[in-house]
CSV table of C-alpha atoms and ligand atoms in Angstrom, one decimal:
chain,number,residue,atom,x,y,z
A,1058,UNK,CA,36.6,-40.5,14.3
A,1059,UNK,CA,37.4,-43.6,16.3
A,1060,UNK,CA,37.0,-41.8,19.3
A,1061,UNK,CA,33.3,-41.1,18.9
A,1062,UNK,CA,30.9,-42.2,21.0
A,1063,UNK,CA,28.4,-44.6,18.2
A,1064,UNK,CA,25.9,-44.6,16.9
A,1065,UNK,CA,27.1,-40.8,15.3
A,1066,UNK,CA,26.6,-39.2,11.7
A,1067,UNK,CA,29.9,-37.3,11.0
A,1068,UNK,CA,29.9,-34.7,8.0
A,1069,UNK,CA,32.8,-34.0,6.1
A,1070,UNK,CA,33.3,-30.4,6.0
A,1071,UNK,CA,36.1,-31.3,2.9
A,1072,UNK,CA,33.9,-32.9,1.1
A,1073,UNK,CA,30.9,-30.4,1.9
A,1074,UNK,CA,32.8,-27.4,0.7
A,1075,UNK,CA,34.2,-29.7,-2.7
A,1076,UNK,CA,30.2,-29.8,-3.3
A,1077,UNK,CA,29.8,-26.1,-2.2
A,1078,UNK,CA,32.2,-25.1,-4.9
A,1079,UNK,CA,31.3,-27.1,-7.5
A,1080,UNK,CA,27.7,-25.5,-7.1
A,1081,UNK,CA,29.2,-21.9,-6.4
A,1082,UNK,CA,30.5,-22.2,-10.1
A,1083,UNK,CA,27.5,-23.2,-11.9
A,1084,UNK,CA,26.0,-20.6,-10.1
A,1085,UNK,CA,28.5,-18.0,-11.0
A,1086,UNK,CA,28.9,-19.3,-14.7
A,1087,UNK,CA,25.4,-19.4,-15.6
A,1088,UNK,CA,23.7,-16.9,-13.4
A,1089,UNK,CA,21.0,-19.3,-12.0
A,1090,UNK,CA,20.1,-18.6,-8.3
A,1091,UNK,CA,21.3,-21.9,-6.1
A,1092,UNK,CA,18.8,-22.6,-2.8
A,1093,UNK,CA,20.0,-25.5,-0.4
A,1094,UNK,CA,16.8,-27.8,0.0
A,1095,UNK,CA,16.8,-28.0,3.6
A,1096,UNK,CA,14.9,-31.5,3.8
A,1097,UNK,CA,17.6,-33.1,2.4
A,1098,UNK,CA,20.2,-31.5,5.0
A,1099,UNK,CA,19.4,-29.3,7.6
A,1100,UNK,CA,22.4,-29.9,10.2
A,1101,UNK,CA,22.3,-26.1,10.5
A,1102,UNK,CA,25.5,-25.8,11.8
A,1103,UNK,CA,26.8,-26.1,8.7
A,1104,UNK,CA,24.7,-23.7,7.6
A,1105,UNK,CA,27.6,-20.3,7.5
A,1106,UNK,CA,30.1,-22.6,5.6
A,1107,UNK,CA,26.8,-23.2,3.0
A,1108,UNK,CA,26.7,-19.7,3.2
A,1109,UNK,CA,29.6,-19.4,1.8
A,1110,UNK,CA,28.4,-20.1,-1.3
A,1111,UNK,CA,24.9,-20.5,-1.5
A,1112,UNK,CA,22.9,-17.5,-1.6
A,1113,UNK,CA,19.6,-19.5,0.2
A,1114,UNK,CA,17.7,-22.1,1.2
A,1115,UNK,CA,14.5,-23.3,0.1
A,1116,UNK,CA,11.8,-24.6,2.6
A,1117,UNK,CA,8.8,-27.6,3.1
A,1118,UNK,CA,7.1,-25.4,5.4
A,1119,UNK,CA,7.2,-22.9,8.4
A,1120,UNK,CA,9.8,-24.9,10.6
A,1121,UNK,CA,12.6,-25.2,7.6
A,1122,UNK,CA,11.5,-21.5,6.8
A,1123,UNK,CA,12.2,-20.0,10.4
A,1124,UNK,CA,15.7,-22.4,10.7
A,1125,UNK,CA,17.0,-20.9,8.1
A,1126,UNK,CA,15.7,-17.4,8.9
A,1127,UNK,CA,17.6,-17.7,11.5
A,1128,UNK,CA,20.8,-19.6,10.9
A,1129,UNK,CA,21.5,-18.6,7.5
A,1130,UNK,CA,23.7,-15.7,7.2
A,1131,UNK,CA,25.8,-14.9,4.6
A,1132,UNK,CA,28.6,-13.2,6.4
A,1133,UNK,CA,30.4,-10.3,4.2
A,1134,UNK,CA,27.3,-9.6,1.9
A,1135,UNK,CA,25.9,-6.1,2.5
A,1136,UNK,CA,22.5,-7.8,3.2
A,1137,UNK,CA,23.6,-10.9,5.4
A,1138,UNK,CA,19.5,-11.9,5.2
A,1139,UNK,CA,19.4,-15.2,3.2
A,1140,UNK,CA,17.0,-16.4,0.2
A,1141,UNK,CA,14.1,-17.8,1.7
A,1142,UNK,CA,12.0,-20.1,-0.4
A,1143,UNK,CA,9.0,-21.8,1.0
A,1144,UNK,CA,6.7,-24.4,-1.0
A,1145,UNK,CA,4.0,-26.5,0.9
A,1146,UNK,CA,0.9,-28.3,-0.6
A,1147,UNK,CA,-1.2,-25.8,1.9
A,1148,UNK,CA,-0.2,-23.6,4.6
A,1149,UNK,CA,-2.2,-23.0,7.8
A,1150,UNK,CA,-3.9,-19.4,7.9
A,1151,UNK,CA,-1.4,-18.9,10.9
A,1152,UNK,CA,1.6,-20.6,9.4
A,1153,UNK,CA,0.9,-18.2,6.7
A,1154,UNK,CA,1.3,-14.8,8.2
A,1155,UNK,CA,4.3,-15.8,9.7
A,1156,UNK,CA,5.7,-16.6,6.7
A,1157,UNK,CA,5.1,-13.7,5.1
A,1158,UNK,CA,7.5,-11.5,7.7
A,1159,UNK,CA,10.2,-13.8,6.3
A,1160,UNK,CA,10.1,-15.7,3.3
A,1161,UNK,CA,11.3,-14.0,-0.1
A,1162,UNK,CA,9.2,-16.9,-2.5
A,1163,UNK,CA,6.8,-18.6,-1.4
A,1164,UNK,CA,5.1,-21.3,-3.5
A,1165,UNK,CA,1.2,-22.6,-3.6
A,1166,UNK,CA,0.6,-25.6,-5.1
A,1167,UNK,CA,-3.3,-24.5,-5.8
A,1168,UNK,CA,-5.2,-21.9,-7.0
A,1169,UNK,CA,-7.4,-22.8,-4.1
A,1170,UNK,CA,-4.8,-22.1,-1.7
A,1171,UNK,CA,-3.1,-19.0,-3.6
A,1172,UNK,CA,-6.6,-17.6,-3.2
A,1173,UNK,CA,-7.4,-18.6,0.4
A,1174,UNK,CA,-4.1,-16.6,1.7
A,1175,UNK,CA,-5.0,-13.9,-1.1
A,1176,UNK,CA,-5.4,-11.4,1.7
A,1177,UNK,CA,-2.3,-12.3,3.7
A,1178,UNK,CA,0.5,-12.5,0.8
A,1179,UNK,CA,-0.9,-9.6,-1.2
A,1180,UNK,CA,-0.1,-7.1,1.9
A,1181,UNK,CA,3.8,-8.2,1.5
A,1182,UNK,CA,4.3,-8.3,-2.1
A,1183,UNK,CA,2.9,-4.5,-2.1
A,1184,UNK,CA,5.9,-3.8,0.1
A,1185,UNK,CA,8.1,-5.4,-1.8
A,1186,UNK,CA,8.8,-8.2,0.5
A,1187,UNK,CA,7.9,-11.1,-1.3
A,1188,UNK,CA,7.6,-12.9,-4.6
A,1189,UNK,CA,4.3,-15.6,-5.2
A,1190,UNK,CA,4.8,-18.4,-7.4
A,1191,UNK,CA,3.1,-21.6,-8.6
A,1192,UNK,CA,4.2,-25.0,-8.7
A,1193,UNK,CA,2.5,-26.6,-11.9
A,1194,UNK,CA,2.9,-30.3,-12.9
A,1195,UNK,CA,4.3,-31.0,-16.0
A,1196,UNK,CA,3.2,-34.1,-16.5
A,1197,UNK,CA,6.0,-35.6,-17.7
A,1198,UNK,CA,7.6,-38.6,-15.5
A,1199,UNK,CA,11.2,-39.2,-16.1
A,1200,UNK,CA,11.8,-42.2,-13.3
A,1201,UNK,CA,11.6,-45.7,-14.3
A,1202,UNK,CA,10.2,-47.8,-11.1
A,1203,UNK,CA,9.7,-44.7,-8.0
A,1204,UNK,CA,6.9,-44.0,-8.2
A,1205,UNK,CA,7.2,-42.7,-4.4
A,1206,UNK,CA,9.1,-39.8,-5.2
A,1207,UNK,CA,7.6,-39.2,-8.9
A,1208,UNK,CA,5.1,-36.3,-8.7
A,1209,UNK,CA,4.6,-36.5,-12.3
A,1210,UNK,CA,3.3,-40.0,-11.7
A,1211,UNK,CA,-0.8,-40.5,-12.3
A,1212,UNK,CA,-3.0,-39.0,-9.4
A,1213,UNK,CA,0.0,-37.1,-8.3
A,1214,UNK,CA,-1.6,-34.3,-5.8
A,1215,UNK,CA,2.0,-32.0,-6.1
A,1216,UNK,CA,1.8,-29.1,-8.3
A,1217,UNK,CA,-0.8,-27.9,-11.1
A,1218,UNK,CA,-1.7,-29.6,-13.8
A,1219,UNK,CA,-1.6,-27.2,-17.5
A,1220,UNK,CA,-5.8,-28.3,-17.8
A,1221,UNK,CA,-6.0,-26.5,-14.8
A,1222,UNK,CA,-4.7,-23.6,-14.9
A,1223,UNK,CA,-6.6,-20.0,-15.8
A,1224,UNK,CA,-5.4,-18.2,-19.1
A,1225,UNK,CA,-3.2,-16.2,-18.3
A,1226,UNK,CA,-0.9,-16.0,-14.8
A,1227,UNK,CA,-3.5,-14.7,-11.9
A,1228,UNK,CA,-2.7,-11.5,-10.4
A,1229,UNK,CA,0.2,-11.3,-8.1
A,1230,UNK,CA,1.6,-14.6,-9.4
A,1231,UNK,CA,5.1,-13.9,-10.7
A,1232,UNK,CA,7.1,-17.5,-10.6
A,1233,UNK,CA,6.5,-21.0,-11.8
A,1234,UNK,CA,8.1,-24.0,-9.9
A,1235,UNK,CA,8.4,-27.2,-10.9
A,1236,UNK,CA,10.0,-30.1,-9.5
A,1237,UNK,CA,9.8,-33.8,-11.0
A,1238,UNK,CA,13.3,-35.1,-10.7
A,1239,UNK,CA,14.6,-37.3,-7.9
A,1240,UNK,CA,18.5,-38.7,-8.3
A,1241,UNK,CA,19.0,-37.3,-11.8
A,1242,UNK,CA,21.6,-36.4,-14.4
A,1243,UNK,CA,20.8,-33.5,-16.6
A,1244,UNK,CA,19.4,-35.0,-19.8
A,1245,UNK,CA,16.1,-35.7,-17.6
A,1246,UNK,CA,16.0,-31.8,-16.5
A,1247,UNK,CA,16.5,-31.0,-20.4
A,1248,UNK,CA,13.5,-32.9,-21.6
A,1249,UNK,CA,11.7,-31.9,-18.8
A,1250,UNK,CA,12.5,-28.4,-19.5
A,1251,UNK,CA,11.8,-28.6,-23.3
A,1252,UNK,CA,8.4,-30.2,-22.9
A,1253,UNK,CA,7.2,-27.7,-20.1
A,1254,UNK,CA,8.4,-24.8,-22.7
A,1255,UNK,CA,6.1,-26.0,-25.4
A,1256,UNK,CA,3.1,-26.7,-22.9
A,1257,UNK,CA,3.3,-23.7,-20.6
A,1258,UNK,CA,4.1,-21.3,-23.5
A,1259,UNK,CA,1.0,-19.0,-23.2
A,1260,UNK,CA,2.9,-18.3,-19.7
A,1261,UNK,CA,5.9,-17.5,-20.6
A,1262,UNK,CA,7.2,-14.1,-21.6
A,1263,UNK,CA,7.2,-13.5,-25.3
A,1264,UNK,CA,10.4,-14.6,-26.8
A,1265,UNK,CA,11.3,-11.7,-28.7
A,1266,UNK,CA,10.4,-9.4,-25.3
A,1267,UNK,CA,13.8,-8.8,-24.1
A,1268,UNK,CA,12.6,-6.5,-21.3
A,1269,UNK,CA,9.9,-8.9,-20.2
A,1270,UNK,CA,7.4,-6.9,-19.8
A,1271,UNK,CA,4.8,-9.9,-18.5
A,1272,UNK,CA,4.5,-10.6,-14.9
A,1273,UNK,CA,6.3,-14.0,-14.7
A,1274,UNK,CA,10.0,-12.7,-13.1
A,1275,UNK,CA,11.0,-16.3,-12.4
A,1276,UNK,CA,11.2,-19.8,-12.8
A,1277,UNK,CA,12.2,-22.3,-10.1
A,1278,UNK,CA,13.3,-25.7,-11.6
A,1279,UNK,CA,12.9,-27.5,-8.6
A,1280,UNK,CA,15.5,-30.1,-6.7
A,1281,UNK,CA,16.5,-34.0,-7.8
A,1282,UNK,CA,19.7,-32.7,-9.5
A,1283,UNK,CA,22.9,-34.2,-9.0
A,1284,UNK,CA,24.8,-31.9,-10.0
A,1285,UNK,CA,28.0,-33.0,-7.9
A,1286,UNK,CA,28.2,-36.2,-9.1
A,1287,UNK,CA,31.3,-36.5,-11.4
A,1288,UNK,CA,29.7,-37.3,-14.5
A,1289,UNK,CA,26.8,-35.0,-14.2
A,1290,UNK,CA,27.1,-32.8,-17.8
A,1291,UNK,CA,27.3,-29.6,-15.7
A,1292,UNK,CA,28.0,-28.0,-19.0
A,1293,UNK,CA,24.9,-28.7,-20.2
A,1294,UNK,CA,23.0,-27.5,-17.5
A,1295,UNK,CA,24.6,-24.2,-17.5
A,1296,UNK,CA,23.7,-23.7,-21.1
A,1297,UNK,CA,20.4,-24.6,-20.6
A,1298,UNK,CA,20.5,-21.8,-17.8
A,1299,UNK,CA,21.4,-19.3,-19.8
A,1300,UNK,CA,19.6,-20.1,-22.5
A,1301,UNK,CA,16.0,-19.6,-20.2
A,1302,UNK,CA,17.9,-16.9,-19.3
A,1303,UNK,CA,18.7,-15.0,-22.6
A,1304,UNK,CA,15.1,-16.2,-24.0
A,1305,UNK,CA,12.8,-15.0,-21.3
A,1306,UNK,CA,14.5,-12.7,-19.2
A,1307,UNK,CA,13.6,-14.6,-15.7
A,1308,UNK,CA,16.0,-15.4,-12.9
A,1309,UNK,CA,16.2,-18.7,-12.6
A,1310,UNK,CA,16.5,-21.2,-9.6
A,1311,UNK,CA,17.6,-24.2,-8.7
A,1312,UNK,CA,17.0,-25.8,-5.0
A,1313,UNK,CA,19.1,-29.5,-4.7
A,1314,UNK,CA,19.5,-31.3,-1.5
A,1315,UNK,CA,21.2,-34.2,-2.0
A,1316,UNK,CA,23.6,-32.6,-4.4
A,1317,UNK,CA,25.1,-30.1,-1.6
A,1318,UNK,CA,25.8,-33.4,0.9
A,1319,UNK,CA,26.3,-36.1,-1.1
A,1320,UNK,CA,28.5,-38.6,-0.1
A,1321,UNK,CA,29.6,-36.0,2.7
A,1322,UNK,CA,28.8,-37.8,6.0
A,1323,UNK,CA,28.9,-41.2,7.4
A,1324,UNK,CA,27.1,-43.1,9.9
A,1325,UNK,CA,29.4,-44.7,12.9
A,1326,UNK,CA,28.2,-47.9,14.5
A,1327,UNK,CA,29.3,-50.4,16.5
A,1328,UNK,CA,28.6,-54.2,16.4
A,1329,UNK,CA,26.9,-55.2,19.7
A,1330,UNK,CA,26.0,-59.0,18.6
A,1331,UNK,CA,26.4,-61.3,16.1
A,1332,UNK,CA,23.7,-63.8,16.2
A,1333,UNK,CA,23.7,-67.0,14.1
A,1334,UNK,CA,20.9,-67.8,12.4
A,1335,UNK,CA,19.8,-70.3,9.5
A,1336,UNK,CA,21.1,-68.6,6.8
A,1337,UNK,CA,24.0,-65.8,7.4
A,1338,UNK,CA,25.2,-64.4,10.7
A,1339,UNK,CA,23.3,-61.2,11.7
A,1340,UNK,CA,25.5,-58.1,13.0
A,1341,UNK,CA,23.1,-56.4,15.5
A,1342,UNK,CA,24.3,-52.9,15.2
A,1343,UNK,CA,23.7,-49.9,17.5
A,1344,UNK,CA,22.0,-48.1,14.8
A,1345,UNK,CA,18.7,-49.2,12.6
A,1346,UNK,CA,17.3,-48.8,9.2
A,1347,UNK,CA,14.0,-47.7,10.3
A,1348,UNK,CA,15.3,-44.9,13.1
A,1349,UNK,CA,18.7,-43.4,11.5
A,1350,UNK,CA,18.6,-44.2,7.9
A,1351,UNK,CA,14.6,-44.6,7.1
A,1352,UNK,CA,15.4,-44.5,3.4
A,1353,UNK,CA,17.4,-47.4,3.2
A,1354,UNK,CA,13.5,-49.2,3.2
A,1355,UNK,CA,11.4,-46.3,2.2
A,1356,UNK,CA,13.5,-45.9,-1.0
A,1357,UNK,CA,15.0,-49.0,-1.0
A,1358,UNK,CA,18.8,-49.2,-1.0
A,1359,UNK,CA,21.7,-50.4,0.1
A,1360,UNK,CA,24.1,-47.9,1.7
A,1361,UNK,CA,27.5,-47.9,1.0
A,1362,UNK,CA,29.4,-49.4,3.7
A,1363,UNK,CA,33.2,-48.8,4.0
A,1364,UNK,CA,35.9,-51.9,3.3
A,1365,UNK,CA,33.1,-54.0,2.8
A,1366,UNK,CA,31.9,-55.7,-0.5
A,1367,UNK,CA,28.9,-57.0,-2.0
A,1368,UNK,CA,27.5,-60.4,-1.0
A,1369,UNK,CA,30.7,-63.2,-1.8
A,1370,UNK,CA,32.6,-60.9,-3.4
A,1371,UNK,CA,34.7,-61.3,0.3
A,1372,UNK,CA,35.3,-64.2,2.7
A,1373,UNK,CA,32.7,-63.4,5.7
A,1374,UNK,CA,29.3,-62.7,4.7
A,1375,UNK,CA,26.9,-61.0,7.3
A,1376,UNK,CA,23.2,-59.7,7.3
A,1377,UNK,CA,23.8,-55.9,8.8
A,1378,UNK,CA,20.8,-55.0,11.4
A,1379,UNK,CA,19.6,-53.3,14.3
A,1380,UNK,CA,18.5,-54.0,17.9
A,1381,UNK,CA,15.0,-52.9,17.4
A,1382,UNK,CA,11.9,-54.8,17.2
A,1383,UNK,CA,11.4,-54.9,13.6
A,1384,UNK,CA,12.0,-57.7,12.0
A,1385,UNK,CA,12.7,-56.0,8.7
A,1386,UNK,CA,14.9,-53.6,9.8
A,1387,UNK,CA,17.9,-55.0,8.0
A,1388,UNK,CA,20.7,-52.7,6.4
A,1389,UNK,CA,21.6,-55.4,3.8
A,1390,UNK,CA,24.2,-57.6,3.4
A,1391,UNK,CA,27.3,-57.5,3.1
A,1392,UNK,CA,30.9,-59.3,3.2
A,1393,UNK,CA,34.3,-58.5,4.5
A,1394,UNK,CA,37.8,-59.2,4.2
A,1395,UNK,CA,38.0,-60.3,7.7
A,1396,UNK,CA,35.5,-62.1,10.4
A,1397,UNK,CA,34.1,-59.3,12.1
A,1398,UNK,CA,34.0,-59.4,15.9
A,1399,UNK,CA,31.8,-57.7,19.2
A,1400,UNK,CA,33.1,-54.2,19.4
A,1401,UNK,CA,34.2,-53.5,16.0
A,1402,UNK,CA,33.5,-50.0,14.4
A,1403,UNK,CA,31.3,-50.0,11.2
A,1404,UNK,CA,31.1,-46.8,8.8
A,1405,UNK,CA,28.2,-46.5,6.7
A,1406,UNK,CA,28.8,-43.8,3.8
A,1407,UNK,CA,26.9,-41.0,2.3
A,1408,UNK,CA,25.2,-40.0,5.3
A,1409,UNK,CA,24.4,-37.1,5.0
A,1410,UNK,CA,21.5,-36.6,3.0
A,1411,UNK,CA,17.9,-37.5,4.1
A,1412,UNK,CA,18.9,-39.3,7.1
A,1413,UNK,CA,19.4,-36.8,10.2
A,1414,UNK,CA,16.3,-35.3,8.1
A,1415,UNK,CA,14.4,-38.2,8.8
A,1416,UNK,CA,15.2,-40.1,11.8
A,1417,UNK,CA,13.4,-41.1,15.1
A,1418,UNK,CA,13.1,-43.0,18.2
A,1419,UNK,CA,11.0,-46.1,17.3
A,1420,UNK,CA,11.2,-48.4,20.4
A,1421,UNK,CA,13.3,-45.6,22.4
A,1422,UNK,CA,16.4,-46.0,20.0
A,1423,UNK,CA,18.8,-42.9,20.7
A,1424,UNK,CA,19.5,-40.5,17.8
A,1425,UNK,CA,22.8,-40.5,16.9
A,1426,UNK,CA,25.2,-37.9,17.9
A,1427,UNK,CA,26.1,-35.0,15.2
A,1428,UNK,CA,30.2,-34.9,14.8
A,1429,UNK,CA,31.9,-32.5,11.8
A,1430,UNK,CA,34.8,-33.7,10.6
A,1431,UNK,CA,36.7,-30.4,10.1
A,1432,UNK,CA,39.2,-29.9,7.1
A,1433,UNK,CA,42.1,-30.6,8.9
A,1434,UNK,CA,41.1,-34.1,10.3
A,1435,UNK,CA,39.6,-33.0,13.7
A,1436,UNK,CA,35.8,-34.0,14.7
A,1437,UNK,CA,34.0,-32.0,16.8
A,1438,UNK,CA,31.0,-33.3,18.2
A,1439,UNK,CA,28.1,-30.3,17.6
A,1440,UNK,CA,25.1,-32.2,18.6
A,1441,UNK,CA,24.3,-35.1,21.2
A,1442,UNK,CA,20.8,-36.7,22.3
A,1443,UNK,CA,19.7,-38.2,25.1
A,1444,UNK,CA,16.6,-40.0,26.9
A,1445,UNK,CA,14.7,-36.3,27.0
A,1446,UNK,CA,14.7,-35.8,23.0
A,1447,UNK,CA,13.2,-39.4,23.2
A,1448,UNK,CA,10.5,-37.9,26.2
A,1449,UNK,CA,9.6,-34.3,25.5
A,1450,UNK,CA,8.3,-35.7,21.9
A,1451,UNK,CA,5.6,-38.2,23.5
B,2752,LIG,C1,9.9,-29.1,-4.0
B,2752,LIG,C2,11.3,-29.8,-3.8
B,2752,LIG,N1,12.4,-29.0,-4.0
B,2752,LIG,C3,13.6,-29.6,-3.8
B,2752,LIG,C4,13.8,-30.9,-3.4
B,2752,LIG,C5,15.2,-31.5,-3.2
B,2752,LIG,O1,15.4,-32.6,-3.9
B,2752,LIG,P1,16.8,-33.3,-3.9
B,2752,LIG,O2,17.2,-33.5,-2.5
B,2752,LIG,O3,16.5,-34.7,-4.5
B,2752,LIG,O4,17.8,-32.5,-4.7
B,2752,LIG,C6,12.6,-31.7,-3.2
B,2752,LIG,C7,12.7,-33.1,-2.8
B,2752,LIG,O5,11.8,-33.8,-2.6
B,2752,LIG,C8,11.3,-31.1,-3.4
B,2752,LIG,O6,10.2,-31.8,-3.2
């Protein structure tokens, strides 16, 4: 890695597959249906090592749809044509056609918009092509404090709410989605799960209907799981699984992001400046908060940065930023077991996830390069950028 030309994101194909794995067996174990969440990690060369184990993605819309269309295959399956899920607050009557030649599920977060594209989806669910679903809104927020990525929280616009909804399941309709977590073990999912069963009961297959003979076929449970995190009760969530399972008859899905990259990429940087200031030294870094890492202020955090500690916990303290305009586009702070110099090589952790996603070219910053570390140790660079992806986009 210390070759790399910086500023570069490197994924860890090790610890990408570890994640893979651990997914593949709650899969396999409970007989859920696993999509990756493309907006959370879309470096679609990855994509056949996903593939591995994964038996989809799931989509935000018509461009994450096609990618994974079209990079997705699942090599030694008799159908090599991936699981496409799509769910959008509204779709385009263009956007829409399109996505019926390839999409398996798609999801419409109104009745307004499940009956505007009526005409469209209705042609390729009579050929068997394609499942319709509905994302409804539980109303039930389980995040203390973010509210930004709560869509249980009040006035949220994602995902129906039960006072809205007809009687019974409209015609065609043969999935409910929800998705309310963001970042969270399973006890969250379980009371989530437990208070949409009593609320949405009227749609739910009967329980004692072991054929389920009604028209909902599945239930999507939505993304914010971390399932790879070592202390998520994995056990828990497969017996959950099975238990929707047993009771209603339905497939059931699941569609992480972060959980299938976490902590399986870093950012590379180098320290172009150090300028002093009136309180602690500023590294001026070849990469930025607000272009290659927007979370760290959207969200906010402060990423993990490697032999480093937190504020006095070492001897030099610096302020980590960027050479862009913005004055607020600071990384954090951090300190160090030795004074850090021009030229040294920082490497920000847990990469992977919503920042490639995300990024930009605020003031004409260049994207970072795309580098897999391979199992054995080697990087291969798979993507680089230059002034023209800056250009063509303006
Ligand atoms: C509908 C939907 N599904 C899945 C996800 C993936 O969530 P995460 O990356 O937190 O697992 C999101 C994230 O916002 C989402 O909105």
């Amino acid at each position: 890695m210390n070759n790399l030309k910086t500023p570069v994101y490197v994924i860890d194909e090790k610890k990408l597959r570890e994640n893979c794995e651990i997914l593949k067996s709650v899969q396999d174990r409970s007989g859920a249906r696993i999509l990756l969440a493309q907006k959370a990690f879309s470096a679609y060369s990855t994509y056949p090592l996903i593939a591995e184990y994964l038996l989809g993605t799931t989509a935000s819309g018509l461009y994450e749809a096609k990618l994974a269309y079209e990079e997705f295959h699942r090599k030694n399956e008799a159908s090599n044509k991936p699981e496409v899920h799509v769910f959008e607050p509204a779709f385009h009557d263009e956007e829409m056609i399109e996505l019926c030649e390839i999409a398996d599920h798609i999801v419409f977060n109104s009745l307004n918009q499940l009956e505007h594209h009526r005409h469209t989806w209705e042609k390729a669910v009579s050929k068997g092509q394609l499942s319709v679903g509905l994302r409804v809104n539980p109303e039930f927020s389980t995040q203390d404090g973010h509210e930004i990525y709560d869509p249980c929280a009040p006035g949220s616009r994602l995902g129906i709410r039960l006072c809205d909804m007809p009687d019974r399941l409209p015609e065609g309709v043969e999935g409910i989605h929800f998705h309310t977590l963001c970042e969270q073990g399973f006890e969250p999912l379980k009371e989530t799960f437990e208070f949409f069963e009593k609320k949405f009961e009227r749609f739910l297959p009967d329980k004692n209907d072991h054929e389920n003979k009604s028209a909902l076929k599945w239930i999507n449970l939505g993304g914010g799981h971390h399932i790879t995190k070592p202390d998520y009760d994995r056990e828990g969530l497969i017996k959950l699984i099975k238990y929707i399972k047993d009771t209603y008859a339905v497939e059931v899905y699941l569609e992480p992001g972060e959980a299938i990259a976490l902590d399986a990429g870093y950012l590379i940087t180098t320290v172009m400046d150090i300028v002093k200031t009136d309180r602690l030294p500023v590294l001026i870094l070849d990469t930025s908060a607000a272009c290659h890492m927007p979370d760290v202020l959207e969200m906010p955090y402060r990423p993990p940065l490697k032999d480093s500690g937190e504020l006095n916990e070492k001897a030099y303290n610096y302020r980590l930023s960027s050479r862009t305009c913005l004055a607020g586009d600071v990384i954090g702070d951090y300190s160090f077991a030795k004074e850090i110099k021009i030229g040294d090589r920082l490497t920000f952790e847990d990469m992977a996830i919503y920042s490639m996603v995300k990024n930009n070219t605020f003031n004409g910053m260049p994207l970072p390069d795309i580098a897999i570390r391979r199992v054995d140790g080697k990087c291969e660079v798979v993507k680089t950028f230059g002034y023209n992806d800056f250009k063509m986009r303006l």
